[in-house]
């Protein structure tokens, strides 16, 4: 335990309560196997009684050196590794990587491929938000939403399985478009899913939104202001819940998002309740996009003309997409050979987790678990 | 309600109370003595029942055993016990102990013998307090002629509560 | 000896009241058996109902529809090794579960299943129940302390603080109900019936008062009774550490519950104590506000025909259960493996049907009326407990204390004062 | 066992954008000069130290190491790049100043993204930009963890992903892909080797 105390030394602590009874500080170690830390995250809490004075996150338990591996694989061989980072939203990882390399190769995926990509990414966003809602509600004590959300998420995983054979780490896209043509009945399944899940989202809201105890446990908990979000580089639903109307799908559209009309839900207070509302609204917006995309899916090739051996010209580019957790960016440096010289992944969970300390300071221990839940972090992406 | 085998219950309960009392002072571990104290209090509640005072017995269980003893245990747990256990338990002052207990014993004997001669000492013979309306009688007495004492006592408690809050409150 | 036994039969007092030790012992035995059956049933019901609320099936494997699951659980708990932590305090560790179970069971001495069906009719009935249920806190405090490890200690301190603070709210709600036994109120609120005028603490007395005043206290002085019932209902959930107030055992919290160090039989004692405390506290609520063993609409739909209809209810419920069992037996898969289970289920259905028929025989039917209605009302409260667990997230500890002290206590006081005022006006 | 790739097939193009000597393939897009009002302002202020380029529509500036702390401050305050997307580094063992440290900045108002690159040598260090953007705290720790580039003024510069006692910086080109700090593994995990 001594080395953790040393590492906490730098923490400038919140003001301590000079109580009459002079309660002593407590250093508690939460994780890395704690049930509510969504994977292997270890949080060292410095407590004054029940109040949190300061926290420090110890990460790296799931570090697999993805960026080092990238330098020893060819471009298309690295594709499956990308799904293993944020294993909950694997499809968006794949989309980001493929589009980055396509940008390097200066080629454009055909419209049909783009439509398929948008449909699958938005389905994946709903699945990721559902998983988030289930586990987040479970941490705060509501047992039932977990079963509802996982039952509905199962439908999405079935569509993935039918389309590309895998449920979670799908490896659905290839550089230049999609490899698999949509199975017949794909549109029917997706439409059926949309109609199936639309009332289900209202069902989640019925359970939680006006539930007094849920409101009391989430309103005013883990507040972060818009300025802090920008300074800490926090993106995604957390940023939008603090009132910043910014979404890469609108700001810098990629993969023909510009053709679909959808809004970006934002709320002002930047607390756990607002992040919950933003993500619920985002699920509905994703459904709108999917419905439009399924209607207008054009015929045509699904793969652009890509050389058999991908050797992009020398140069570097940065391409980022709106993953369910925030801005997921790929900075690829190519030296003209078949293997990337350097692939840097900018993971949203890693940067959002950094905001945990400022959001939790002064709150109670029970809120630390609620805030970790609301940040929606996936440790595969944090540790890479 | 005709009394049932009172003599047996009387001796059993008073023995229980005595043993509990002794245990309270001889136990080295604070929690054990607290439990022993609870046993004595419950035994007392039993004896009250035998004196046809069910209301007092009920209150005894709720207040003493259920309320105060829980707070005793709270305090015992929060204050760390190691220090208390190391200190010497008995201060070996036998002489003072004998004198004090002797005086107390004399007092009891005096009161008991006198009560038969001076009528007013134990006002009413026990059985008279009708068993069914016991609570009503207590209520009437409390709010009737002992109203003032009742109010003063509640004021005192209020002061104690305010004091406790002031002490424990972190930031006023 | 024999006449000692038969002498009680035609007396209309509770066995305790009549000083008849033999029958009192018999009643205690009946309550023990009844309670353990209820706990077993609750265990199965909770898992099944909670499962169906969460779109899943619940235990299905052990016996038809998991009917033998509670027995399997009980057996498992008995066989499991009963570890006592090394430096735990032997005596206190051993005593703690006993205290909780004793407290949970002794409350049933005064629970009135019928005008004469209670072990004894203490004239301080409700006071006794509250007192003994507050003893349960001691068990929890000592359990947390005896396990001699950091987290159960904090867990036990938290749960006892919670129980102590909700006891007060419970007491206030109970006092306002007791007030109603004597006050009839004149003017607009008057119930218009002459009552005995003297209030009573005894449980059977309270139900008799409700019978005389021909109104359940929940509906007397219209909003007040209901508010008092609501205050009591919330406080009782907190008192038994259940559903939204089950903070101490919350697995996502840092502190574990007070019974983490316990295992095997001792842990099952806590489990038993929790369920019997739930039943005890619900029976207080039923006796005080929902007219104990009185059948619903006793005055509205009075008259022999209605009596007949209502008296058929016990038989009908059992026949309904039997129908359900037989129906699901029919729907069991035809596979050879399921043969025994289908037979078992059909047999269970037959037994239920038989009980249903017996309950239609007039002498049995009249005697069972009181107990049936009382148990039915307690069952409603049990369902509420499970429903809470399915829907509510968990309160944070400070919010939990805040609800107790800043919401329930003032409302309890207000209802008390209001009842007194309305009663006297 | 993967064939050990040669130490970097070909040095990347030096900033002066000499034509890449790839024989058969037609020359790919070449980073062209990028001039905008902002670049002009910076050039006037700092003169030689800045070289603004654009490649495939993405603008970036190669900046001399000395300008780093105040140029970034300028970018944040005047040019409203208040969101520091990412800090990373690239290791070119062949060059005399081996590391490229890259800041990726984004401005919400102008909806524009820019990259600032600077080159530093083996054991040179850089002023930390945690005061400018608090998000750089973990990002710089990761660059230090993976490349060994020290950032002065960083509140708590220590490894973030790798265990604290680990020796070696994996993302350097000379750090083999199967290489491991065997000693750390033996001491802490008590197993012979991680492979």
Coordinates of N, CA, C and O in Angstrom, one line a residue, chain D residues 113-182:
Chain D
X113 N -9.6 22.1 -37.8 CA -8.6 21.3 -37.0 C -7.2 21.6 -37.6 O -7.0 21.8 -38.8
X114 N -6.2 21.8 -36.7 CA -4.8 22.1 -37.2 C -3.9 21.2 -36.4 O -4.2 20.8 -35.3
X115 N -2.8 20.9 -37.0 CA -1.7 20.0 -36.3 C -0.5 20.9 -36.2 O -0.1 21.6 -37.1
X116 N 0.1 20.8 -35.0 CA 1.4 21.5 -34.8 C 2.4 20.4 -34.5 O 2.3 19.6 -33.7
X117 N 3.5 20.5 -35.4 CA 4.5 19.5 -35.2 C 5.8 20.1 -34.8 O 6.1 21.2 -35.3
X118 N 6.6 19.5 -34.0 CA 7.9 20.0 -33.7 C 8.9 18.8 -33.6 O 8.4 17.6 -33.4
X119 N 10.2 19.0 -33.8 CA 11.1 17.9 -33.8 C 12.1 18.1 -32.7 O 12.6 19.2 -32.5
X120 N 12.3 17.0 -31.9 CA 13.3 17.1 -30.8 C 14.2 15.9 -30.9 O 13.8 14.9 -31.4
X121 N 15.3 16.1 -30.3 CA 16.3 15.0 -30.3 C 16.1 14.0 -29.2 O 15.1 14.0 -28.5
X122 N 17.1 13.1 -29.0 CA 17.0 12.0 -28.2 C 16.6 12.4 -26.7 O 15.5 12.2 -26.3
X123 N 17.5 13.1 -26.0 CA 17.1 13.3 -24.6 C 16.8 14.8 -24.4 O 17.0 15.4 -23.3
X124 N 16.3 15.4 -25.5 CA 15.8 16.8 -25.2 C 14.4 16.7 -24.6 O 13.7 15.7 -24.7
X125 N 14.0 17.8 -23.9 CA 12.7 17.7 -23.3 C 11.9 18.9 -23.8 O 12.4 19.8 -24.4
X126 N 10.6 18.8 -23.5 CA 9.7 19.9 -24.0 C 9.0 20.5 -22.8 O 8.7 19.8 -21.8
X127 N 8.6 21.8 -22.9 CA 7.8 22.4 -21.8 C 6.4 21.8 -21.9 O 5.8 21.5 -23.0
X128 N 5.8 21.5 -20.7 CA 4.5 20.8 -20.7 C 3.4 21.8 -21.0 O 3.5 23.0 -20.7
X129 N 2.4 21.3 -21.7 CA 1.3 22.3 -22.1 C 0.1 21.9 -21.2 O -1.1 22.1 -21.6
X130 N 0.3 21.4 -19.9 CA -0.8 21.1 -19.1 C -1.5 22.4 -18.7 O -2.8 22.5 -18.6
X131 N -0.7 23.5 -18.5 CA -1.4 24.7 -18.1 C -2.3 25.2 -19.2 O -3.4 25.8 -18.9
X132 N -1.9 25.0 -20.4 CA -2.8 25.5 -21.5 C -4.1 24.7 -21.6 O -5.2 25.2 -21.6
X133 N -3.9 23.4 -21.8 CA -5.1 22.5 -21.8 C -4.9 21.4 -20.7 O -4.0 20.6 -20.9
X134 N -5.8 21.4 -19.7 CA -5.6 20.4 -18.7 C -5.7 18.9 -19.2 O -5.1 18.0 -18.7
X135 N -6.3 18.8 -20.4 CA -6.4 17.4 -21.0 C -5.0 16.8 -21.3 O -4.8 15.6 -21.4
X136 N -4.0 17.7 -21.4 CA -2.7 17.2 -21.8 C -2.0 16.4 -20.7 O -1.0 15.7 -20.9
X137 N -2.6 16.4 -19.5 CA -2.0 15.7 -18.4 C -1.7 14.3 -18.7 O -0.6 13.8 -18.8
X138 N -2.8 13.6 -19.0 CA -2.6 12.1 -19.3 C -2.0 11.9 -20.7 O -1.2 11.0 -20.9
X139 N -2.3 12.8 -21.6 CA -1.8 12.6 -23.0 C -0.2 12.7 -22.9 O 0.5 11.8 -23.5
X140 N 0.3 13.7 -22.2 CA 1.8 13.8 -22.1 C 2.3 12.6 -21.4 O 3.4 12.1 -21.7
X141 N 1.6 12.2 -20.3 CA 2.1 11.0 -19.6 C 2.2 9.8 -20.5 O 3.2 9.0 -20.4
X142 N 1.3 9.6 -21.4 CA 1.3 8.5 -22.3 C 2.5 8.6 -23.3 O 3.2 7.7 -23.5
X143 N 2.7 9.9 -23.8 CA 3.8 10.0 -24.7 C 5.2 9.7 -24.0 O 6.0 9.1 -24.5
X144 N 5.2 10.2 -22.7 CA 6.4 9.9 -21.9 C 6.6 8.4 -21.7 O 7.6 7.8 -21.9
X145 N 5.4 7.7 -21.4 CA 5.4 6.3 -21.2 C 5.9 5.5 -22.4 O 6.8 4.6 -22.3
X146 N 5.4 6.0 -23.6 CA 5.7 5.2 -24.8 C 7.0 5.6 -25.5 O 7.6 4.8 -26.2
X147 N 7.4 6.9 -25.3 CA 8.6 7.3 -26.1 C 9.7 7.8 -25.2 O 10.8 7.9 -25.7
X148 N 9.4 8.1 -23.9 CA 10.5 8.6 -23.1 C 10.8 10.1 -23.3 O 11.8 10.6 -22.8
X149 N 9.8 10.8 -23.9 CA 10.0 12.3 -24.0 C 9.6 12.9 -22.7 O 8.4 12.7 -22.3
X150 N 10.5 13.7 -22.1 CA 10.1 14.3 -20.8 C 9.4 15.6 -21.1 O 9.8 16.3 -22.0
X151 N 8.4 16.0 -20.2 CA 7.8 17.3 -20.3 C 8.0 18.0 -19.0 O 7.5 17.6 -18.0
X152 N 8.8 19.1 -19.1 CA 9.1 19.8 -17.8 C 7.8 20.5 -17.4 O 7.0 20.9 -18.2
X153 N 7.6 20.6 -16.1 CA 6.5 21.4 -15.6 C 5.2 20.5 -15.5 O 4.1 21.0 -15.1
X154 N 5.3 19.2 -15.9 CA 4.1 18.4 -15.8 C 3.9 18.0 -14.3 O 4.9 17.6 -13.6
X155 N 2.7 18.1 -13.8 CA 2.5 17.9 -12.3 C 2.9 16.5 -11.8 O 3.5 16.4 -10.8
X156 N 2.7 15.5 -12.7 CA 3.0 14.2 -12.1 C 3.4 13.3 -13.3 O 2.7 12.3 -13.7
X157 N 4.6 13.5 -13.8 CA 5.0 12.8 -15.0 C 5.5 11.4 -14.6 O 6.6 11.2 -14.1
X158 N 4.7 10.4 -14.8 CA 5.1 9.0 -14.6 C 4.3 8.2 -15.5 O 3.4 8.6 -16.2
X159 N 4.7 6.9 -15.6 CA 4.1 6.0 -16.6 C 2.6 5.9 -16.3 O 2.1 6.0 -15.2
X160 N 1.8 5.8 -17.4 CA 0.4 5.7 -17.2 C -0.2 4.3 -17.6 O -1.0 3.7 -16.9
X161 N 0.3 3.8 -18.7 CA -0.2 2.5 -19.1 C 0.7 1.3 -18.6 O 0.2 0.3 -18.1
X162 N 2.0 1.5 -18.7 CA 2.9 0.4 -18.3 C 3.1 0.5 -16.8 O 3.0 1.6 -16.1
X163 N 3.4 -0.6 -16.1 CA 3.7 -0.6 -14.7 C 4.9 0.3 -14.3 O 5.7 0.6 -15.2
X164 N 4.9 0.8 -13.1 CA 5.8 1.9 -12.8 C 7.3 1.5 -12.9 O 8.1 2.2 -13.4
X165 N 7.6 0.3 -12.5 CA 9.0 -0.1 -12.5 C 9.5 -0.5 -13.9 O 10.6 -0.9 -14.1
X166 N 8.7 -0.4 -15.0 CA 9.1 -1.0 -16.3 C 10.2 -0.2 -16.9 O 10.2 1.0 -16.8
X167 N 11.1 -0.9 -17.5 CA 12.2 -0.2 -18.2 C 12.0 -0.3 -19.7 O 11.6 -1.3 -20.2
X168 N 12.3 0.8 -20.4 CA 12.2 0.8 -21.9 C 10.9 1.4 -22.3 O 9.9 1.5 -21.5
X169 N 10.9 2.0 -23.5 CA 9.8 2.7 -24.0 C 9.3 2.0 -25.3 O 9.9 2.2 -26.4
X170 N 8.2 1.3 -25.3 CA 7.8 0.3 -26.3 C 7.7 1.0 -27.7 O 8.0 0.4 -28.7
X171 N 7.1 2.2 -27.8 CA 6.8 2.6 -29.2 C 8.0 3.2 -29.9 O 7.8 3.7 -31.0
X172 N 9.2 3.1 -29.3 CA 10.3 3.5 -30.1 C 10.6 2.4 -31.1 O 10.4 1.2 -30.9
X173 N 11.2 2.8 -32.2 CA 11.4 1.8 -33.3 C 12.4 0.7 -32.9 O 12.3 -0.4 -33.3
X174 N 13.3 1.1 -32.0 CA 14.4 0.1 -31.7 C 13.9 -0.8 -30.6 O 14.6 -1.7 -30.2
X175 N 12.7 -0.7 -30.2 CA 12.1 -1.6 -29.1 C 11.4 -2.7 -29.8 O 10.3 -2.4 -30.4
X176 N 12.0 -3.9 -29.9 CA 11.4 -5.0 -30.7 C 10.0 -5.3 -30.2 O 9.6 -5.0 -29.1
X177 N 9.2 -5.9 -31.1 CA 7.7 -6.1 -30.8 C 7.6 -7.2 -29.7 O 6.7 -7.2 -28.8
X178 N 8.5 -8.2 -29.7 CA 8.4 -9.2 -28.6 C 9.3 -8.9 -27.4 O 9.4 -9.7 -26.5
X179 N 10.0 -7.8 -27.5 CA 10.9 -7.5 -26.3 C 10.0 -7.2 -25.1 O 8.9 -6.8 -25.2
X180 N 10.6 -7.5 -23.9 CA 9.8 -7.3 -22.7 C 10.8 -7.0 -21.6 O 12.0 -7.5 -21.6
X181 N 10.4 -6.3 -20.6 CA 11.2 -6.1 -19.5 C 11.2 -7.3 -18.6 O 10.5 -7.5 -17.6
X182 N 12.1 -8.3 -19.0 CA 12.0 -9.7 -18.4 C 12.2 -9.5 -16.9 O 11.5 -10.2 -16.1

